[in-house]
PDB file of C-alpha atoms in Angstrom:
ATOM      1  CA  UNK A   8     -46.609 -95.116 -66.642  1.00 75.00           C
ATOM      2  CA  UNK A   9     -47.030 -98.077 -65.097  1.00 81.00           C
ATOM      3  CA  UNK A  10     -50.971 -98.635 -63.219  1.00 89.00           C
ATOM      4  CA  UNK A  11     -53.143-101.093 -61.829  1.00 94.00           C
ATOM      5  CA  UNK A  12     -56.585-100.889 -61.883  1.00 95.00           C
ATOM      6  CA  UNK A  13     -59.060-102.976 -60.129  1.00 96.00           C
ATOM      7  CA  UNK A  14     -62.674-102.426 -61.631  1.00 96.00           C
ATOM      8  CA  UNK A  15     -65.043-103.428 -59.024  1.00 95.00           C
ATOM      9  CA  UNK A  16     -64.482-101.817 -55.540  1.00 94.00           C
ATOM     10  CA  UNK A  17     -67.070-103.802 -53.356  1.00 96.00           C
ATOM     11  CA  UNK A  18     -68.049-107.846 -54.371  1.00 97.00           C
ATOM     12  CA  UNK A  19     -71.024-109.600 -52.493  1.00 97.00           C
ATOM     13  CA  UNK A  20     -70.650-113.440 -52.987  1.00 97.00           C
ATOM     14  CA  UNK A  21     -72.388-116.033 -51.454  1.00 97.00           C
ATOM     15  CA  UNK A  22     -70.841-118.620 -49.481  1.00 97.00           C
ATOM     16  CA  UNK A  23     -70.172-121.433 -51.213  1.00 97.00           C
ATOM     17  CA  UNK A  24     -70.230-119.478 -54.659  1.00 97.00           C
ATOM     18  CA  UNK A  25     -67.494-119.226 -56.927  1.00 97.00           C
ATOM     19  CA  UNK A  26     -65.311-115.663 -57.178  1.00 97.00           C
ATOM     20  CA  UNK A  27     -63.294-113.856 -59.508  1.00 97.00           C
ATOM     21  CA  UNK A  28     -61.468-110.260 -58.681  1.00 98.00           C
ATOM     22  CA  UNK A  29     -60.657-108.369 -61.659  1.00 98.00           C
ATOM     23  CA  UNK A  30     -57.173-106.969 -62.426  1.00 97.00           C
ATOM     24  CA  UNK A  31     -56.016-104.980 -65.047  1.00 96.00           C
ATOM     25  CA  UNK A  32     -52.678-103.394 -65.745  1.00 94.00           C
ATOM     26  CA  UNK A  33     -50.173-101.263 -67.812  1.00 91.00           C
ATOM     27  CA  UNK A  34     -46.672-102.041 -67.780  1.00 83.00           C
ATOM     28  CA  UNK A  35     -44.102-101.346 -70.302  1.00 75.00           C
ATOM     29  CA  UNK A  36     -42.183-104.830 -70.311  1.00 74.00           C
ATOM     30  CA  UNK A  37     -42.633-108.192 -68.857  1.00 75.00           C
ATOM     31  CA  UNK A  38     -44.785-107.658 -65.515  1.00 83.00           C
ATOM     32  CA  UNK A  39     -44.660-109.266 -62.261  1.00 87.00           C
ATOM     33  CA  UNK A  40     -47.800-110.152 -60.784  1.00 91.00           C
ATOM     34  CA  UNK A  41     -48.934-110.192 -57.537  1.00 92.00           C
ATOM     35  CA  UNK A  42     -52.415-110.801 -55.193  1.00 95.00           C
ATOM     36  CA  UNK A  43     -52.669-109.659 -51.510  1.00 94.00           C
ATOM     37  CA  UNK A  44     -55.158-110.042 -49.071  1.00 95.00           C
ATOM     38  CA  UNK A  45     -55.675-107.779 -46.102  1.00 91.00           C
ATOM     39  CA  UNK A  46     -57.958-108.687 -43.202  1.00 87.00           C
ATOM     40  CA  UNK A  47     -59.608-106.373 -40.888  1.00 78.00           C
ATOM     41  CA  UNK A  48     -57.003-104.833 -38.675  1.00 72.00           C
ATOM     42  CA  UNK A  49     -54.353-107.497 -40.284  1.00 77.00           C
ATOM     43  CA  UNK A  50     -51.330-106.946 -42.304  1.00 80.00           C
ATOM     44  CA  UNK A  51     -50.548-108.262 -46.146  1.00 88.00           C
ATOM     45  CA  UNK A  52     -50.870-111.691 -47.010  1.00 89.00           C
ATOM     46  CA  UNK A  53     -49.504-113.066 -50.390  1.00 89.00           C
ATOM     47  CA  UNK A  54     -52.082-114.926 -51.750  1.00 94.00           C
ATOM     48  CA  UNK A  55     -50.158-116.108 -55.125  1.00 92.00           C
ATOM     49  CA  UNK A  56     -47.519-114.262 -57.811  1.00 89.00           C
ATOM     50  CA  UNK A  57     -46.492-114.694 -61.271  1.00 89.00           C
ATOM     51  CA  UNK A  58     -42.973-114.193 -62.473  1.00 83.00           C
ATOM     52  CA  UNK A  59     -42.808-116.214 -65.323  1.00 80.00           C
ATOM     53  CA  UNK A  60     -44.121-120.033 -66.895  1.00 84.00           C
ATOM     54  CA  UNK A  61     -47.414-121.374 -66.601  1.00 87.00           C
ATOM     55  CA  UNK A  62     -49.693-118.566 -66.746  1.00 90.00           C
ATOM     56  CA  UNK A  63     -51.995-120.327 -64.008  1.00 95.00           C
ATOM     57  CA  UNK A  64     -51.101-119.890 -60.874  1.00 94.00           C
ATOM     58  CA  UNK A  65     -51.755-121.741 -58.029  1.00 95.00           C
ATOM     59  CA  UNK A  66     -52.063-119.864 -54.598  1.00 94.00           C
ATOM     60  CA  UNK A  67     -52.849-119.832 -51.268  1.00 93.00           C
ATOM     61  CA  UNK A  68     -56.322-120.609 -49.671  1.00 93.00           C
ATOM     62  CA  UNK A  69     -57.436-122.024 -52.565  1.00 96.00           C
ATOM     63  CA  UNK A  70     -57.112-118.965 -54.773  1.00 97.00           C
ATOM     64  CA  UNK A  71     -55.636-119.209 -58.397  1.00 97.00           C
ATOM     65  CA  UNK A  72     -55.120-116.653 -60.777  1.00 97.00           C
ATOM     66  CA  UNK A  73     -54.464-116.794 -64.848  1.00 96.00           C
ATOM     67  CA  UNK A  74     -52.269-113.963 -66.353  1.00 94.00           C
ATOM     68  CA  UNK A  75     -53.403-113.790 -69.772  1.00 94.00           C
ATOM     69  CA  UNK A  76     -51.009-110.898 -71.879  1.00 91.00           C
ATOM     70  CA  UNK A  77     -53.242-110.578 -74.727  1.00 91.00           C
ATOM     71  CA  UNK A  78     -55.669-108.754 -72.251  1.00 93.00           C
ATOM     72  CA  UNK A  79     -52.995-107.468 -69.631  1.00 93.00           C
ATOM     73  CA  UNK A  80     -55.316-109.108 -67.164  1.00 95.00           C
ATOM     74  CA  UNK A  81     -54.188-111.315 -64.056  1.00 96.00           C
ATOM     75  CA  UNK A  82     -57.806-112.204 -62.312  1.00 98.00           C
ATOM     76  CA  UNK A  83     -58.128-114.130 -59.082  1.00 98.00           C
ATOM     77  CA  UNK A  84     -60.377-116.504 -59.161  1.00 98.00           C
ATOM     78  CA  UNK A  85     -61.705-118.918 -56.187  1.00 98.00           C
ATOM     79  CA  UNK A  86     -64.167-122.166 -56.746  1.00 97.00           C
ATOM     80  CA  UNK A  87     -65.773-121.836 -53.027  1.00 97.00           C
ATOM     81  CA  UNK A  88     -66.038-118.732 -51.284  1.00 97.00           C
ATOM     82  CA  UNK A  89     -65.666-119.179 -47.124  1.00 96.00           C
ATOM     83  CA  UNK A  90     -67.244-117.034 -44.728  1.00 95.00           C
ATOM     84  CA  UNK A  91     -63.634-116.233 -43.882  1.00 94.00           C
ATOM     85  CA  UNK A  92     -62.500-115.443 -47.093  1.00 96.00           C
ATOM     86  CA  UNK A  93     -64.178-111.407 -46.680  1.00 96.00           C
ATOM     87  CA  UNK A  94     -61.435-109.138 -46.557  1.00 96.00           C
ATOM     88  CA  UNK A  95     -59.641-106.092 -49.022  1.00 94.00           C
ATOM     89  CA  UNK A  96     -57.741-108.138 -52.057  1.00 97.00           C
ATOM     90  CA  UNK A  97     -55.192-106.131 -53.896  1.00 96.00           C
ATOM     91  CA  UNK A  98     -53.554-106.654 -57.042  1.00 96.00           C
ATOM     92  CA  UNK A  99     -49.889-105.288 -57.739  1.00 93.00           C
ATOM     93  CA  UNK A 100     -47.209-105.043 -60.246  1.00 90.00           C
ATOM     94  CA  UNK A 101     -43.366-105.215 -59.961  1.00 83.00           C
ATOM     95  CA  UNK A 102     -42.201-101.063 -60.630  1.00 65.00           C
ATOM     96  CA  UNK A 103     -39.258-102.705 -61.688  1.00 58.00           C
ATOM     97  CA  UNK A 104     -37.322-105.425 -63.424  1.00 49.00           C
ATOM     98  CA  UNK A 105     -36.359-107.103 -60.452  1.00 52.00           C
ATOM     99  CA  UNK A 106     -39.947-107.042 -59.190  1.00 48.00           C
ATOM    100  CA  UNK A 107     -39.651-105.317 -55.754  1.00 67.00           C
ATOM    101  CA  UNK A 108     -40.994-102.092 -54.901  1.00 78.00           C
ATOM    102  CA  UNK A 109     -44.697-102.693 -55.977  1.00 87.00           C
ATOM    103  CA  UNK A 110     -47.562-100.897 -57.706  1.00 89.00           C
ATOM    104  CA  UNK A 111     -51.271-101.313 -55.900  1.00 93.00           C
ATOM    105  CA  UNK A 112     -54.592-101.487 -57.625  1.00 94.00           C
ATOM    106  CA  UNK A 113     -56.956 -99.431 -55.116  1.00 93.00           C
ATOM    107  CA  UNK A 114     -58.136-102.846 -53.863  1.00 95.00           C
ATOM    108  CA  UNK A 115     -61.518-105.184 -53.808  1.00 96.00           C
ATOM    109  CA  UNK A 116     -63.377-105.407 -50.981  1.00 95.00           C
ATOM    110  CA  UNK A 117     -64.888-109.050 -50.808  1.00 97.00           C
ATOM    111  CA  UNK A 118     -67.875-109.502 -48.271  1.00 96.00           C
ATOM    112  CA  UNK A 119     -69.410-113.004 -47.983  1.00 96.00           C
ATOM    113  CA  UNK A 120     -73.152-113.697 -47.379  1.00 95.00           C
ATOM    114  CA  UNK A 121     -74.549-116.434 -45.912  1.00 89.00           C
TER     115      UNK A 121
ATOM    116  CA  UNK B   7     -40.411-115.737 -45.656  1.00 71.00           C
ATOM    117  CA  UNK B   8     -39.426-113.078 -43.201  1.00 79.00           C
ATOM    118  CA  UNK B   9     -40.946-112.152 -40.174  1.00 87.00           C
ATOM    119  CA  UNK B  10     -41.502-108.266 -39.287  1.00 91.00           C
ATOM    120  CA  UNK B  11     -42.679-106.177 -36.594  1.00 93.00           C
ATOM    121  CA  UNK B  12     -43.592-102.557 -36.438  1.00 95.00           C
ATOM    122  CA  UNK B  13     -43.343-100.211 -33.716  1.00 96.00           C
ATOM    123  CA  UNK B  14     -46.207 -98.380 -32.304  1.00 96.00           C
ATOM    124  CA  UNK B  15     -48.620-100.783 -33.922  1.00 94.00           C
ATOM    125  CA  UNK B  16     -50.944 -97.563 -33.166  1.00 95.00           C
ATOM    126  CA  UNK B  17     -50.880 -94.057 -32.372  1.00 97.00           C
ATOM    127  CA  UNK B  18     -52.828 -90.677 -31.644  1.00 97.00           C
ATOM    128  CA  UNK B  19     -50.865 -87.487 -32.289  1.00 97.00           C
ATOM    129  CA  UNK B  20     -51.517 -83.729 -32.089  1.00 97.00           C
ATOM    130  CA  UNK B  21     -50.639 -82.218 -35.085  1.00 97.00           C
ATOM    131  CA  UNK B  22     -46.957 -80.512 -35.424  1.00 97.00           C
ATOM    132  CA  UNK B  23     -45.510 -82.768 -33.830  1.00 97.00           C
ATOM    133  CA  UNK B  24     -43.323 -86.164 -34.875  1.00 98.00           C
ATOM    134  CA  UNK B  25     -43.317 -89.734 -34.533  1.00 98.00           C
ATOM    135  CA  UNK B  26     -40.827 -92.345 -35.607  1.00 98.00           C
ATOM    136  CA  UNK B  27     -42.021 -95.535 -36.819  1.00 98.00           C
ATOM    137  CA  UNK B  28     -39.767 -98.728 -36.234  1.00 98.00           C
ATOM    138  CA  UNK B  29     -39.663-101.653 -38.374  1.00 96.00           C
ATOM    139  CA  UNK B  30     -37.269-104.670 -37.625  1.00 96.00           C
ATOM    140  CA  UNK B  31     -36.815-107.828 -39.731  1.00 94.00           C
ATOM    141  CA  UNK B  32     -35.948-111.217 -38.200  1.00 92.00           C
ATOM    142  CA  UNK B  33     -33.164-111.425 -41.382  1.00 89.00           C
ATOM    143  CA  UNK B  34     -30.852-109.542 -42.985  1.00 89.00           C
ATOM    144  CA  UNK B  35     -32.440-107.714 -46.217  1.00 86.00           C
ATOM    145  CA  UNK B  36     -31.000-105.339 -48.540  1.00 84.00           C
ATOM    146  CA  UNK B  37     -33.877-103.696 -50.009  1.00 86.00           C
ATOM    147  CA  UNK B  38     -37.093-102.617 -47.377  1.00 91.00           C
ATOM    148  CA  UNK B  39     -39.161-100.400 -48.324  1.00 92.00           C
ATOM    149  CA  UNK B  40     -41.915 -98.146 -46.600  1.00 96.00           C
ATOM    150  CA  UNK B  41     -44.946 -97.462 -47.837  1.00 95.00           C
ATOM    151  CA  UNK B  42     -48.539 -95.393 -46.996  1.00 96.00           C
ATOM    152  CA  UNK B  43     -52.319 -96.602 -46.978  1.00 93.00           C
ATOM    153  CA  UNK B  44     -54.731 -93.572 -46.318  1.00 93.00           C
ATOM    154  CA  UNK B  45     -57.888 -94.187 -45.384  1.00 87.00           C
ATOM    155  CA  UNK B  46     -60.225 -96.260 -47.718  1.00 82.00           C
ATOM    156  CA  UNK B  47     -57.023 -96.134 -49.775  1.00 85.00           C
ATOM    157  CA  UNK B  48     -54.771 -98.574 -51.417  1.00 87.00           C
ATOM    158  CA  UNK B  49     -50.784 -98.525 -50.892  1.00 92.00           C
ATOM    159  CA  UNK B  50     -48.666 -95.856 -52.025  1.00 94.00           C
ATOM    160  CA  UNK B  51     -44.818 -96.758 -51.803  1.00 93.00           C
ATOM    161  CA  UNK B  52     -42.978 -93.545 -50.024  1.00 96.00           C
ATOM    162  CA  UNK B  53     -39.088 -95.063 -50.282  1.00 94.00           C
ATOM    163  CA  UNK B  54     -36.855 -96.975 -50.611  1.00 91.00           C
ATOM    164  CA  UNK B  55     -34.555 -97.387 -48.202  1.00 91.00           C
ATOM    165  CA  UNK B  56     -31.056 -99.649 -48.441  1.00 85.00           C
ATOM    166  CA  UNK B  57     -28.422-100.586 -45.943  1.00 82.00           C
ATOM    167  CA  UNK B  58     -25.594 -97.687 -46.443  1.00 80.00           C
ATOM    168  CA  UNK B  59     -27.487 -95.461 -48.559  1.00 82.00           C
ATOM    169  CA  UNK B  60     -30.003 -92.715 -48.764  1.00 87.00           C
ATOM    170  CA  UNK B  61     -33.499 -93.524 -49.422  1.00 92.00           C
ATOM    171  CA  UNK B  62     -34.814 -93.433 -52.647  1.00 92.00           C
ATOM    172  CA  UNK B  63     -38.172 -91.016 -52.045  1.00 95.00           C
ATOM    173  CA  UNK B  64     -41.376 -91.546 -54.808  1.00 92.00           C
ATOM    174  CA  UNK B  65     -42.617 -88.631 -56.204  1.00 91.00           C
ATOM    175  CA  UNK B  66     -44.778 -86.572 -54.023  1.00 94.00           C
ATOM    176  CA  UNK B  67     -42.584 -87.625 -51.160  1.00 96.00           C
ATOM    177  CA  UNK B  68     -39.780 -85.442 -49.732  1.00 96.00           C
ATOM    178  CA  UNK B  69     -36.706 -86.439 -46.947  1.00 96.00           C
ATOM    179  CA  UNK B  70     -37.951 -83.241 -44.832  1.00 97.00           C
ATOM    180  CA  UNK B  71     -41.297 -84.703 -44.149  1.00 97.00           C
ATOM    181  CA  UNK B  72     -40.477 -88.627 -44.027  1.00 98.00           C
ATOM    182  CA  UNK B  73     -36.975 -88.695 -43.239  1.00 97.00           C
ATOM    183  CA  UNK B  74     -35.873 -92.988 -43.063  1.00 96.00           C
ATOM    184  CA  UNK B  75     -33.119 -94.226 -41.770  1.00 94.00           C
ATOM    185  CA  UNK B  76     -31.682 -97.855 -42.632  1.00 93.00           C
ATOM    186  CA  UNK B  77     -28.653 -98.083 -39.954  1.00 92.00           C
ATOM    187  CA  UNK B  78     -28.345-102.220 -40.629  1.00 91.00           C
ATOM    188  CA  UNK B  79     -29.704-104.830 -42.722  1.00 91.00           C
ATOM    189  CA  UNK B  80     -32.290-105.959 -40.499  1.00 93.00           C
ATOM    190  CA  UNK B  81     -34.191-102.441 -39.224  1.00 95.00           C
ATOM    191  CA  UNK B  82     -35.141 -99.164 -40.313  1.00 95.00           C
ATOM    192  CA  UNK B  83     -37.264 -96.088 -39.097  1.00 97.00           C
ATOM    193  CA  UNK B  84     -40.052 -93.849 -40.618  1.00 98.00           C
ATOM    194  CA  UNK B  85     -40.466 -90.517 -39.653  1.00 98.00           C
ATOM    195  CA  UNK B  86     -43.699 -88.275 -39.954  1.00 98.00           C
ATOM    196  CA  UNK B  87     -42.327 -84.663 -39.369  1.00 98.00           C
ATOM    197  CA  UNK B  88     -44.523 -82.007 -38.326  1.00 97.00           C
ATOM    198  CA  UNK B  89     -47.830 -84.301 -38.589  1.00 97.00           C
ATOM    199  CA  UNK B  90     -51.036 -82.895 -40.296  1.00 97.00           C
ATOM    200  CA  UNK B  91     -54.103 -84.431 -39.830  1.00 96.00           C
ATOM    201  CA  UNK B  92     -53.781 -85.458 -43.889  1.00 96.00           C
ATOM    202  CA  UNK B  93     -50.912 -87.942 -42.309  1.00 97.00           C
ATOM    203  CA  UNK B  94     -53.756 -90.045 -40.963  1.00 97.00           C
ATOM    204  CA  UNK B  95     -52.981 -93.378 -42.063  1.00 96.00           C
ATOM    205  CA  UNK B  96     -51.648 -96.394 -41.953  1.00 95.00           C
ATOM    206  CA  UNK B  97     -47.701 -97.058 -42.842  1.00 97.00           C
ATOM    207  CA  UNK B  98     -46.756-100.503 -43.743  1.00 95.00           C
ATOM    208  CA  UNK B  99     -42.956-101.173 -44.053  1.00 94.00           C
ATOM    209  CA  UNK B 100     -42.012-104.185 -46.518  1.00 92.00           C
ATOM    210  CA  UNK B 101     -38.722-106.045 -46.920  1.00 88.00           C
ATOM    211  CA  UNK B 102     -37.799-107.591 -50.241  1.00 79.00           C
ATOM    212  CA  UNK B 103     -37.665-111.731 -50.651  1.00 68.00           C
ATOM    213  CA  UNK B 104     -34.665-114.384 -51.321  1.00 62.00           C
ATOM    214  CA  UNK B 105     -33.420-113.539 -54.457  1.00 58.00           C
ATOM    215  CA  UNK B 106     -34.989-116.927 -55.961  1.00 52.00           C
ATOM    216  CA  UNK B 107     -38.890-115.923 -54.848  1.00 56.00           C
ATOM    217  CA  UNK B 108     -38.057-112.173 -55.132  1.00 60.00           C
ATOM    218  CA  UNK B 109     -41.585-111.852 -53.052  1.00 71.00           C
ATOM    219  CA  UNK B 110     -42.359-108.985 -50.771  1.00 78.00           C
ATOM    220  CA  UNK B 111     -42.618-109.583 -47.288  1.00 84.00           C
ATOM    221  CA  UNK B 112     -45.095-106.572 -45.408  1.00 89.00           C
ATOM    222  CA  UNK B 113     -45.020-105.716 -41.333  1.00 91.00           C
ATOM    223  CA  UNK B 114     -48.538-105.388 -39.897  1.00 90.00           C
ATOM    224  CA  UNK B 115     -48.519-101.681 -40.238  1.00 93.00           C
ATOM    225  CA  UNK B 116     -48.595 -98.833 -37.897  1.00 95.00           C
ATOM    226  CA  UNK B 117     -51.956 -97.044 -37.345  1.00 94.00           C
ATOM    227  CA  UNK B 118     -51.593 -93.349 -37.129  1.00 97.00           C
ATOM    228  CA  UNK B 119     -54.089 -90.824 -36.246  1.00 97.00           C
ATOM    229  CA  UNK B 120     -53.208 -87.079 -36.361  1.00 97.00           C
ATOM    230  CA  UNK B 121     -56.059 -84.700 -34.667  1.00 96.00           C
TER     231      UNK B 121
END
């Protein structure tokens, strides 16, 4: 069955600092990738996805993730972490081959020291 | 991208009762799709829901309890049936991208307590 799992449920960075959310997950053919970002009180943001092509990916904000097969791993990664940049990021695979209806990971929760 | 609003953004209900959640698109969409955050949770998708069609329900969900309509291409409705306090949550409704950027497009949510 397909699953995403994201490893580390709470990440304290400082600002400034570089980041990388984990994401790991099991899919029986060729997956589509996703990242979201959910603010306090906010709805879904697409940070970046990954359909196909160069396996780095260039998002939103900054954020960039690499999809690497060998390791069924798609981790977000960000050079300089901003105060505003604390929120729940969740990773998520396409249930299906034409990538819609979507699989969550149970989400990171990113807070930012100063 | 597509812009979507939800209707109540929020609500407090008594338990055993109902309450229909809106969600309308600012484009025509085939596919939307509904989905449930509990608490400290991540997303769990309920449905599926297309224009002219009955929903497509996820295991664990049943039409009794979250009935959906889909009456055009550009809204649809959510319905919590006889509300348990377990239905606490928050319900998100998505909407499918262009066919090109097939990227999922999500509605603020709608907050739902159940006491």
């Amino acid at each position: 069955a397909q699953s995403v799992t994201q490893p580390d449920i709470h990440i304290t960075v400082s600002e400034g600092a570089s980041l990388e959310l984990r994401c790991n997950y099991s899919y029986g053919a060729t997956p589509y990738l996703f990242w979201y970002v959910q603010s306090p009180g906010q709805g879904l943001q697409l940070l970046l996805k990954y359909f196909s092509g160069d396996t780095l990916v260039q998002g939103i904000k900054g954020f960039e993730a690499e999809f690497k097969r060998s390791q069924s791993s798609f981790n977000l990664r960000k050079p300089s972490v901003h105060w505003s940049d604390a929120a729940e990021y969740f990773c998520a695979v396409g249930a299906n081959q034409a990538g819609t209806a979507l699989i969550f990971g149970k989400g990171t929760t990113l807070s930012v020291s100063s | 991208s597509a812009v979507i609003s939800q209707k109540p953004s929020r609500d407090i209900c008594q338990r055993g009762t109902s309450l229909t959640i809106q969600c309308q698109v600012d484009s025509q969409v085939t596919m939307m799709f509904w989905y449930r955050q509990q608490p400290g949770q991540s997303l769990t998708l309920i449905a599926t829901a297309n224009q002219g069609s009955e929903a497509t329900y996820e295991s664990g969900f049943v039409i009794d309890k979250f009935p959906i309509s889909r009456p055009n291409l550009t809204f649809s409705t959510l319905t919590v049936s006889n509300m348990s306090p377990e239905d606490s949550s928050i319900y998100l409704c998505s909407v499918e991208g262009s066919t090109k950027s097939e990227t999922q497009y999500f509605g603020p949510g709608t907050r739902l307590l159940v006491l």
